[in-house]
CSV table of C-alpha atoms and ligand atoms in Angstrom, one decimal:
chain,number,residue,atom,x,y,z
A,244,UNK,CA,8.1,-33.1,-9.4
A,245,UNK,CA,9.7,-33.7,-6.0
A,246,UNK,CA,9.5,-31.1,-3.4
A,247,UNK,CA,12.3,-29.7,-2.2
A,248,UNK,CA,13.2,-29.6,1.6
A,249,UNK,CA,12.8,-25.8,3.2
A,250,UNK,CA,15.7,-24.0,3.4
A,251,UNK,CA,17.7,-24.0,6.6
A,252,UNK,CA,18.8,-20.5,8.3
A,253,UNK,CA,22.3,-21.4,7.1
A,254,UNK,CA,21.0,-21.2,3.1
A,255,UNK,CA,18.5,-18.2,3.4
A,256,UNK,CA,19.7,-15.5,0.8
A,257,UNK,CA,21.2,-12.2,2.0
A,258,UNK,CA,21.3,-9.3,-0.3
A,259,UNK,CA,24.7,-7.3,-1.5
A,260,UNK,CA,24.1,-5.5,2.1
A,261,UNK,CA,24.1,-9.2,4.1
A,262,UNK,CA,20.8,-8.6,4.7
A,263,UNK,CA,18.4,-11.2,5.0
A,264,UNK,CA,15.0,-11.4,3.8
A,265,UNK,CA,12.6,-11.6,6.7
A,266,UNK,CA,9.3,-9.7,6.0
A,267,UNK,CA,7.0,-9.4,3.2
A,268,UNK,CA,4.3,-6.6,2.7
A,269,UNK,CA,1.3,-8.2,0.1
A,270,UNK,CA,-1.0,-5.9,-1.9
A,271,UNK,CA,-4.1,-7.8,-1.9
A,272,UNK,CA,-5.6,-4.8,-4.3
A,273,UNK,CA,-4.7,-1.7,-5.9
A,274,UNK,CA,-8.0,-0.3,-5.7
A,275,UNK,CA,-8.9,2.4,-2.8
A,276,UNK,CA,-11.8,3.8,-1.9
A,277,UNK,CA,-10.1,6.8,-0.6
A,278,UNK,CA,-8.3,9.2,-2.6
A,279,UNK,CA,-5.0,10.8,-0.1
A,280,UNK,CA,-3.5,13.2,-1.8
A,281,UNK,CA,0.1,12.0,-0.8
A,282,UNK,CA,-0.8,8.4,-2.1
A,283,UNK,CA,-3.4,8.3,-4.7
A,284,UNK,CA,-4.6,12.2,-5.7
A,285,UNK,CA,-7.8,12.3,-7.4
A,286,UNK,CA,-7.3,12.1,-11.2
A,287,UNK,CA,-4.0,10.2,-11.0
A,288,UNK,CA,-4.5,6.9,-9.7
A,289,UNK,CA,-4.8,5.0,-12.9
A,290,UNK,CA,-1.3,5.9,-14.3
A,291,UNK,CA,-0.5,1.8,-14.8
A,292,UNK,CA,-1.8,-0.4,-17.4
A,293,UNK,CA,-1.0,-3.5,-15.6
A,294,UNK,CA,-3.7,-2.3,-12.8
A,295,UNK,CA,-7.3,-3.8,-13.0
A,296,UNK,CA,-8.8,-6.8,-11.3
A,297,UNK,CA,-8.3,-9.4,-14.1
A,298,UNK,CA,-4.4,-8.8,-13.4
A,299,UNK,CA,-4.9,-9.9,-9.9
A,300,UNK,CA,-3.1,-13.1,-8.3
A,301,UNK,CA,-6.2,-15.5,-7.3
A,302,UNK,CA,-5.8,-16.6,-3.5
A,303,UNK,CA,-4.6,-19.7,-4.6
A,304,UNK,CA,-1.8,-17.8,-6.4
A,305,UNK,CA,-1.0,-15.4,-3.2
A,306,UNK,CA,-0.9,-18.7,-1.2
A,307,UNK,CA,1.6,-20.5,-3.2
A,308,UNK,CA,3.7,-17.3,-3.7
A,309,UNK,CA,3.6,-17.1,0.1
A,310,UNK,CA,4.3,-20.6,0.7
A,311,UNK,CA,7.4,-19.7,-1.5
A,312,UNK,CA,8.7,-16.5,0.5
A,313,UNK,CA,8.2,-18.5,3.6
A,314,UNK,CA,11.1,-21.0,2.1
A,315,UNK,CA,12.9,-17.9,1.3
A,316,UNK,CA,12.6,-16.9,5.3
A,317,UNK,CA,10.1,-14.9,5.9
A,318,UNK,CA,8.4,-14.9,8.9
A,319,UNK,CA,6.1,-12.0,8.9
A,320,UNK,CA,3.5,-11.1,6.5
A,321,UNK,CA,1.6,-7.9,6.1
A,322,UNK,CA,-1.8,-7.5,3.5
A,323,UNK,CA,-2.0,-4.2,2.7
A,324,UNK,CA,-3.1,-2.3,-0.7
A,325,UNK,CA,-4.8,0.1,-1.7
A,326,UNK,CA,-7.4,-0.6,0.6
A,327,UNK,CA,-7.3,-4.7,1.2
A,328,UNK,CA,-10.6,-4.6,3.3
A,329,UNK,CA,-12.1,-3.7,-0.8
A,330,UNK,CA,-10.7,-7.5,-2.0
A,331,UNK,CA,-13.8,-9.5,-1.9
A,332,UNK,CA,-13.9,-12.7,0.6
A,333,UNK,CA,-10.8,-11.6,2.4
A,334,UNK,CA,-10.9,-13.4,5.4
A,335,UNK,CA,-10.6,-16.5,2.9
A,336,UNK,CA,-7.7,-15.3,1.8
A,337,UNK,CA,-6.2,-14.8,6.1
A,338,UNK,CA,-7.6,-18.3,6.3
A,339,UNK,CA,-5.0,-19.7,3.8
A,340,UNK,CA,-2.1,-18.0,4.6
A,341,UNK,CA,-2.6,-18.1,8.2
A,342,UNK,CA,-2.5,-21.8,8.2
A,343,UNK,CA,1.0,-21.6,6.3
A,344,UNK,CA,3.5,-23.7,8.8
A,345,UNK,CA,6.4,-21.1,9.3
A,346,UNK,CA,4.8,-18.1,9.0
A,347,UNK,CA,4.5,-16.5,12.2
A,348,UNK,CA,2.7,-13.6,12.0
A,349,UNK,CA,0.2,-12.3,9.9
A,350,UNK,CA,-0.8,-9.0,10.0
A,351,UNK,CA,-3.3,-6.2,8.2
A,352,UNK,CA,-3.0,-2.4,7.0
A,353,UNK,CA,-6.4,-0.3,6.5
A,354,UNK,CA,-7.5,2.9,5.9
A,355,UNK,CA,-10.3,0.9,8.7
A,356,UNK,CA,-13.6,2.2,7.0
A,357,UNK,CA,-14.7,-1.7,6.5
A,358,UNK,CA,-13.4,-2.5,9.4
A,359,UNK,CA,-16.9,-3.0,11.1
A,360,UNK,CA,-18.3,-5.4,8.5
A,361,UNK,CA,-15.5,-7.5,8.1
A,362,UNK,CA,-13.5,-7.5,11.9
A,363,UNK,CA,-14.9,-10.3,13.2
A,364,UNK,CA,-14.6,-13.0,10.0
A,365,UNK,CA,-11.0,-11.3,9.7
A,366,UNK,CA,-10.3,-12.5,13.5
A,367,UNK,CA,-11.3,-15.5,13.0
A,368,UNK,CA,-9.7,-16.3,10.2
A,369,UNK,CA,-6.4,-16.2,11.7
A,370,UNK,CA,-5.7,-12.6,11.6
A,371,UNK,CA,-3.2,-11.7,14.4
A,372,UNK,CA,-2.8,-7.8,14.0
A,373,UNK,CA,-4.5,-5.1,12.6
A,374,UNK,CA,-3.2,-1.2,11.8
A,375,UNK,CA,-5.8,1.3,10.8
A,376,UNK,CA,-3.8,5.1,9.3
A,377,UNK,CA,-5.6,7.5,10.8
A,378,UNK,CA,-4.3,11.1,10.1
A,379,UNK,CA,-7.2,13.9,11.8
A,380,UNK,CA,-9.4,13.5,14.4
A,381,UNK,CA,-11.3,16.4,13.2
A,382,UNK,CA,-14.0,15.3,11.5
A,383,UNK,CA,-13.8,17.8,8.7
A,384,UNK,CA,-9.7,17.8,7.9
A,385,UNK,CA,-10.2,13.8,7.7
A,386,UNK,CA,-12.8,14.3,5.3
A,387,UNK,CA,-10.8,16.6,3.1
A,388,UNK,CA,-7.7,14.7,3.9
A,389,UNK,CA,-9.1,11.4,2.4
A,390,UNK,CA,-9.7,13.2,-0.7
A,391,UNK,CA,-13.4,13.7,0.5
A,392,UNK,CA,-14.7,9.9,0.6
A,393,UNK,CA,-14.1,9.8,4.4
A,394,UNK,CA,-15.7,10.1,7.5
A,395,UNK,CA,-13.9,9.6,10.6
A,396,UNK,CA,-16.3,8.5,13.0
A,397,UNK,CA,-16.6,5.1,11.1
A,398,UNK,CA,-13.0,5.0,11.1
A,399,UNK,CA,-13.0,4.7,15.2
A,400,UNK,CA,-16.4,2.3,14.7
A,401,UNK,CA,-14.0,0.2,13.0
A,402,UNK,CA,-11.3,0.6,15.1
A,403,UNK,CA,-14.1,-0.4,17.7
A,404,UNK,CA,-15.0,-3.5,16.0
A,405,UNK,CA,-11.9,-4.7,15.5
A,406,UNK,CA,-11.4,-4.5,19.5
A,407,UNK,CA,-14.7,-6.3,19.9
A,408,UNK,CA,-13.8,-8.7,17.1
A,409,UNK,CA,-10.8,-9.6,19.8
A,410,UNK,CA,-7.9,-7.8,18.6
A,411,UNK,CA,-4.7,-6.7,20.9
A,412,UNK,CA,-3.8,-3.2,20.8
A,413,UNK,CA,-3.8,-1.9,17.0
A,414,UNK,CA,-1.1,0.6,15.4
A,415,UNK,CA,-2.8,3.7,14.4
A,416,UNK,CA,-0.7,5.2,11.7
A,417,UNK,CA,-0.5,8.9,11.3
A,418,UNK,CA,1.6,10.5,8.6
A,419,UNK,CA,2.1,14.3,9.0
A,420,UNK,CA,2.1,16.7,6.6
A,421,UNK,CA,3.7,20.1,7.6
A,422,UNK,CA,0.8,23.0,8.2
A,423,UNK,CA,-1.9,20.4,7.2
A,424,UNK,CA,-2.4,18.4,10.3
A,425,UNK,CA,0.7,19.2,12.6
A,426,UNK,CA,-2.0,20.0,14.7
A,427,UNK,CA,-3.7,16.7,15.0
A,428,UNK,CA,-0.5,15.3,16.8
A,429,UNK,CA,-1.5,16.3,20.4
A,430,UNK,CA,-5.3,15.6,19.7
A,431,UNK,CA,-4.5,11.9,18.3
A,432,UNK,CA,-2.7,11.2,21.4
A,433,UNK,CA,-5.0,12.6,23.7
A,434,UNK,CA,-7.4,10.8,22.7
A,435,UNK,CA,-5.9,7.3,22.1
A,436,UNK,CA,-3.5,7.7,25.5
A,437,UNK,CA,-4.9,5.4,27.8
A,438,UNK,CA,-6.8,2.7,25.1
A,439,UNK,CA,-4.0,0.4,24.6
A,440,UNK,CA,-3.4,1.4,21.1
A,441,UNK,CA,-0.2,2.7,20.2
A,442,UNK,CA,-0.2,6.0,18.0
A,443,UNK,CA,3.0,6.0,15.1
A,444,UNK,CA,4.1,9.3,13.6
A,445,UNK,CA,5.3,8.9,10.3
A,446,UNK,CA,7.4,11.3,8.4
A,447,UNK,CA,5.6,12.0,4.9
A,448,UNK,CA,8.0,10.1,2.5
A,449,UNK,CA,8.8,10.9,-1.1
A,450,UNK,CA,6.7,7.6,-2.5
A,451,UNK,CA,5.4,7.7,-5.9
A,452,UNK,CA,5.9,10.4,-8.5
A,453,UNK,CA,2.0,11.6,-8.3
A,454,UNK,CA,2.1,13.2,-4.8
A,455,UNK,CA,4.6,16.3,-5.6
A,456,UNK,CA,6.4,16.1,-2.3
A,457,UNK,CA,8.8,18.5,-1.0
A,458,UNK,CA,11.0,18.1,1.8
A,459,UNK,CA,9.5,21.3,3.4
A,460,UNK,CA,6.1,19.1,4.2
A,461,UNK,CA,7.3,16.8,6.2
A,462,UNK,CA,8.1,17.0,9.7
A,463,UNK,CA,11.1,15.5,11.6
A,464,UNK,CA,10.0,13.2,14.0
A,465,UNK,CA,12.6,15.3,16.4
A,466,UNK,CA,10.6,18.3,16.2
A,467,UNK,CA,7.2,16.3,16.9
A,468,UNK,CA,8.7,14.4,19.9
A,469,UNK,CA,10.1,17.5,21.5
A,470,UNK,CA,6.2,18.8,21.1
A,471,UNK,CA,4.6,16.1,22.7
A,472,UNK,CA,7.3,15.4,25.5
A,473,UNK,CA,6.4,19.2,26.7
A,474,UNK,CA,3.2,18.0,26.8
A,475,UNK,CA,3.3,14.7,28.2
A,476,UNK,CA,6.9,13.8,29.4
A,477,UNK,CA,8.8,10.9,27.3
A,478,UNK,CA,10.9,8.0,28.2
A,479,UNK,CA,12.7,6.4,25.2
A,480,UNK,CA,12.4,2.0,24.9
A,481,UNK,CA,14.6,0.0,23.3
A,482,UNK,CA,13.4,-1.3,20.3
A,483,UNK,CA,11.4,-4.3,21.0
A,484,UNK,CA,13.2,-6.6,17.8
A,485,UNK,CA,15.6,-5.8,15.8
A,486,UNK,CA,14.7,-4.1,12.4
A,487,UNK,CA,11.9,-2.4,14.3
A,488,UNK,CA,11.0,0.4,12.0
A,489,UNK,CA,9.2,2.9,14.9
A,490,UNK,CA,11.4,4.2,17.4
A,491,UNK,CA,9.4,3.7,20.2
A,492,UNK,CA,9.1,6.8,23.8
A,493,UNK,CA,6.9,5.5,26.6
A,494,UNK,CA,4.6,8.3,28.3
A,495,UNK,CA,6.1,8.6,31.6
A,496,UNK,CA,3.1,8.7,33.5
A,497,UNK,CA,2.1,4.8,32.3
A,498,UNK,CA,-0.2,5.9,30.1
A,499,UNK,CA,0.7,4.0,27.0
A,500,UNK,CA,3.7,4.6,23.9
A,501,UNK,CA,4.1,6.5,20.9
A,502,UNK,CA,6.0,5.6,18.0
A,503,UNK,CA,7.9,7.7,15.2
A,504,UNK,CA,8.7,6.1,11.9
A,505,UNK,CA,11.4,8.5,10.4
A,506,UNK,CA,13.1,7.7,6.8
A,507,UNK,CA,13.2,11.1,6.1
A,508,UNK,CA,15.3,12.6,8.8
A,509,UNK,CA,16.7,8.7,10.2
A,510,UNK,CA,16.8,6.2,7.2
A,511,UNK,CA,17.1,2.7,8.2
A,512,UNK,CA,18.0,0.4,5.1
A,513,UNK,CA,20.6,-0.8,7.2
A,514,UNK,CA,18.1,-2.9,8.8
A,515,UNK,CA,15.3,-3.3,5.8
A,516,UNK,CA,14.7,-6.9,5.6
A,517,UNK,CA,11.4,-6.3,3.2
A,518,UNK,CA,10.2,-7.2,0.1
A,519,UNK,CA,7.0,-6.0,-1.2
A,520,UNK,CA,4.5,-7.7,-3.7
A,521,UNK,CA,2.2,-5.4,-5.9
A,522,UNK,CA,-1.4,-7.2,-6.5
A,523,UNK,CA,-0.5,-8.8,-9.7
A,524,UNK,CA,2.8,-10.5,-8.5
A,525,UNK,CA,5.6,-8.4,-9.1
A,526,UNK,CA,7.9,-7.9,-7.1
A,527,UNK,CA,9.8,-4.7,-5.5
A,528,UNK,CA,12.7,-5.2,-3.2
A,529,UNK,CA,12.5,-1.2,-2.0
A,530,UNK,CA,9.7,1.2,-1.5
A,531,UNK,CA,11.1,3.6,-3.7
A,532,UNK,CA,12.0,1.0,-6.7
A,533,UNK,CA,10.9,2.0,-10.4
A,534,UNK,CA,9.8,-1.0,-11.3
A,535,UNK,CA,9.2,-4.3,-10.1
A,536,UNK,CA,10.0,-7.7,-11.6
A,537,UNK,CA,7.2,-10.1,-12.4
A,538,UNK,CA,7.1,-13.6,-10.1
A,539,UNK,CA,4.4,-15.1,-12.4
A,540,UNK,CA,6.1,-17.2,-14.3
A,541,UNK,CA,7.4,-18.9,-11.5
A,542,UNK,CA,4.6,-19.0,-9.4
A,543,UNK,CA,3.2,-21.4,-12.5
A,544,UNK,CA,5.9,-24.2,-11.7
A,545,UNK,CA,5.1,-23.5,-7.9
A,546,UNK,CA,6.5,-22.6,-4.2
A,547,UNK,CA,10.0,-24.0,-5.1
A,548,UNK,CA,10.3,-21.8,-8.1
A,549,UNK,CA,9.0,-18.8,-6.3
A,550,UNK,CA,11.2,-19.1,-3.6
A,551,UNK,CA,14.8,-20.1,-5.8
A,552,UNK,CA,13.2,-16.9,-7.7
A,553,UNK,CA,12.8,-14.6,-4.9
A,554,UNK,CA,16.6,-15.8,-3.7
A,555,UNK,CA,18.0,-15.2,-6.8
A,556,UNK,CA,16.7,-11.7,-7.1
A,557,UNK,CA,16.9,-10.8,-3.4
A,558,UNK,CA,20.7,-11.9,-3.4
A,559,UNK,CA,21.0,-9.2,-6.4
A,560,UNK,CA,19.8,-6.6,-3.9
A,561,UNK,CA,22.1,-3.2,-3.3
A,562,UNK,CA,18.8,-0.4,-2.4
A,563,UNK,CA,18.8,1.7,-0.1
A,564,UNK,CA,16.8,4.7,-1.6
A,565,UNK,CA,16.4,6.4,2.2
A,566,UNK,CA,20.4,6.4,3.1
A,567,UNK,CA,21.2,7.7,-0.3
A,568,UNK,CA,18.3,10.5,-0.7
A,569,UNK,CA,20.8,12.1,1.7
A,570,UNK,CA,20.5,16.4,1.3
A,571,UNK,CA,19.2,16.2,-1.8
A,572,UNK,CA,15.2,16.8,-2.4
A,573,UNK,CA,14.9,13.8,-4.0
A,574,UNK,CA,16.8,11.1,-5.5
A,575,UNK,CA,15.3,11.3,-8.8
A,576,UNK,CA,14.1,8.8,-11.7
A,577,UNK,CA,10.6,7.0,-11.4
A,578,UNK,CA,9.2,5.8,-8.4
A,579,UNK,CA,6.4,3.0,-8.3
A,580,UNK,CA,2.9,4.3,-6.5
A,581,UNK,CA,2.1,4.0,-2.6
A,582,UNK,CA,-0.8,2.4,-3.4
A,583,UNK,CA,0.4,-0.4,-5.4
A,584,UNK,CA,3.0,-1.3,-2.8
A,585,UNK,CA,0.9,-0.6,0.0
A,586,UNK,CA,3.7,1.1,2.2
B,807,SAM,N1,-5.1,1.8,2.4
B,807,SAM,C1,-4.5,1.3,3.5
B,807,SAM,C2,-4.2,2.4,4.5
B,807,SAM,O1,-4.2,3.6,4.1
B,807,SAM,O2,-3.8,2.0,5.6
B,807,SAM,C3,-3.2,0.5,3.2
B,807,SAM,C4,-2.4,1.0,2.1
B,807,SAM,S1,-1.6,2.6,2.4
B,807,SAM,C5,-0.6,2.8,1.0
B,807,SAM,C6,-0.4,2.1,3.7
B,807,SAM,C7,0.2,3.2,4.5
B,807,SAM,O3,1.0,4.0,3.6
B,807,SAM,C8,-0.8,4.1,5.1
B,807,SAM,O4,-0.6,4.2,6.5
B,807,SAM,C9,-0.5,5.5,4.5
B,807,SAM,O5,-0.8,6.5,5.4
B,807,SAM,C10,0.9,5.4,4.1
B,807,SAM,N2,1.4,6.3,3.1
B,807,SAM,C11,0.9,6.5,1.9
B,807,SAM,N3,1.5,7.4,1.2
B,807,SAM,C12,2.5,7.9,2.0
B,807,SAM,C13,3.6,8.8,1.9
B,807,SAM,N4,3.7,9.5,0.8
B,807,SAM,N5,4.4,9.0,3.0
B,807,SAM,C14,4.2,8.3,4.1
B,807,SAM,N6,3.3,7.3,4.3
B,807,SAM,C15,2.4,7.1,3.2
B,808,SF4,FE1,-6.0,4.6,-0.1
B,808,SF4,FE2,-4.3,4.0,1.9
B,808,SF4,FE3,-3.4,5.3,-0.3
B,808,SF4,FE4,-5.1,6.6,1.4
B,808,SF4,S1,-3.0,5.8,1.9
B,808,SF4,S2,-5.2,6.5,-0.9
B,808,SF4,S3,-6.4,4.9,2.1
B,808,SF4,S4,-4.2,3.3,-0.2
B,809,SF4,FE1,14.2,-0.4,2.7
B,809,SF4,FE2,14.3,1.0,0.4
B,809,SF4,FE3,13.1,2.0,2.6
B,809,SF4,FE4,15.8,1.8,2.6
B,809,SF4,S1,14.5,3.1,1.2
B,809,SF4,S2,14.4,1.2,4.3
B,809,SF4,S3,16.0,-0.1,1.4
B,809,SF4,S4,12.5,0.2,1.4
């Protein structure tokens, strides 16, 4: 069958809100070898049939399928899980996809315990940027906070690694939870000021239907920036692209930036250009979707069908969950795991 020429910017779908599609976050596994109790509680993580690793898209699959969402116009792409660092021969996988003409970034979520092992292959494989969710320094909170299969000192030997493997400045993702680790904000920050990497607050997010989250436990990213600015004085940046999800303050002694990553209190589907694939190819066009829509089929007949697949759906598009959750607790209806979307 002939190949059909890319798309040009002038034929890349918009959705119902003229947005266009632009990033895609890839679960490379559902499986986790942590168990946080706002993603995947102990007990409840096997609530989909669908899971298991003889579900999973080969690499050869996630290539193709990538190879299609690059025609579609994406231009960044994010692994993520579960835990991807658990998927077996990853940096095989980075290889591929890396290597995909178009794509211009490439990038990596991890809870960073495997980071140490696996830092270096990753880096060379064509890895560009790496962010590791980090939510106590205290040894003992992290523990409990990771459902009691963590230990936080190899979570900073990984985040060393990956700077020895040659990594830029990583994201360290820390999602607060109201009167469970509100006071790891100012620690987090004292310790990563200065390093490079850039610490991101983000506001605990009603994801999933397991977690039983209330707006009471999160907290505004106001009330966290006013907390750290009378600690260490702020100075806000202007968003460095636009869709940038973090607003970004600078510390105004030079020492670095902090980010704050608010779809609670500041939704932002005005900007979402995202579109998230679970590890066995379906596909969700919004983090709080009930269900996604399976890309299999068409990732049989190839990239073409994948991407007139992806445009047809993505062109159907109206979500925006975040803008419509609005002062109620919760929107209501089903809402499709953390850790099958990866975040
Ligand atoms: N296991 C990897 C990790 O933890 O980095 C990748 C997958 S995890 C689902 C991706 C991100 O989602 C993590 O930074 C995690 O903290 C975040 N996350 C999970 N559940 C969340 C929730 N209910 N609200 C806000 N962020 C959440
Ligand atoms: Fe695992 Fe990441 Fe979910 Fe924690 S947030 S349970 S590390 S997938
Ligand atoms: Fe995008 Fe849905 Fe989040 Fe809005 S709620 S920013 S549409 S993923």
């Amino acid at each position: 069958m002939a190949t059909q020429a890319p798309r040009t910017a002038a034929t890349m779908p918009q959705d119902r809100l003229g947005r266009p599609l632009r990033d895609l976050r890839l679960s490379v596994i559902e499986a986790c070898n942590f168990r946080c109790g706002y993603c995947m509680p102990e007990g409840r993580e096997v609530e989909d049939e669908a899971l298991g690793a003889q579900r999973r898209l080969t690499f050869e699959q996630m290539e193709t399928l990538v190879r299609g969402f690059v025609r579609t116009g994406v231009r960044k792409l994010r692994l993520t899980g579960g835990e991807p660092l658990l998927r077996r021969h990853l940096p095989d996988l980075v290889a591929r996809l890396a290597a995909i003409e178009g794509l211009e970034d490439v990038a990596m979520t991890t809870n960073g315990t495997l980071l140490r092992g696996q830092a270096a292959a990753l880096r060379q494989a064509g890895l560009g940027r790496i962010t590791v969710s980090l939510d106590a320094l205290d040894p003992e909170l992290f523990h409990r906070l990771s459902g009691g299969r963590g230990e936080v000192a190899q979570v900073l030997d990984g985040i060393a690694a990956a700077e020895e493997a040659g990594f830029g400045p990583l994201k360290i993702n820390c999602v607060v939870q109201r009167g469970v680790n509100e006071d790891q904000v100012l620690p987090l920050l004292a310790h990563f000021r200065g390093s490079g990497h850039v610490v991101r607050f983000i506001e605990y997010m009603d994801v999933g239907t397991c977690n039983g989250w209330r707006r009471d436990d999160a907290v505004a990213s106001a009330e966290l920036r006013d907390r750290i600015d009378a600690r260490w004085p702020l100075r806000a940046l202007a968003p460095a692209y636009r869709g940038e999800v973090a607003e970004r303050y600078a510390f105004a002694d030079g020492t670095g930036e902090v980010g704050f990553v608010s779809s609670i209190s500041q939704p932002f589907c005005g900007d979402c250009h995202r579109a998230r694939v679970s590890a066995d190819g379906r596909l969700f066009t919004c983090l709080f979707a009930a269900d996604g829509t399976s890309l299999m089929e068409a990732l049989e007949q190839g990239e073409q069908a994948v991407s007139e697949r992806v445009a047809a759906l993505w062109s159907r598009r109206a979500d925006r969950y975040s803008e419509l959750r609005g002062e109620r607790a919760r929107v209501g209806g089903r809402h499709v795991e953390m850790y099958l979307i990866g975040g």
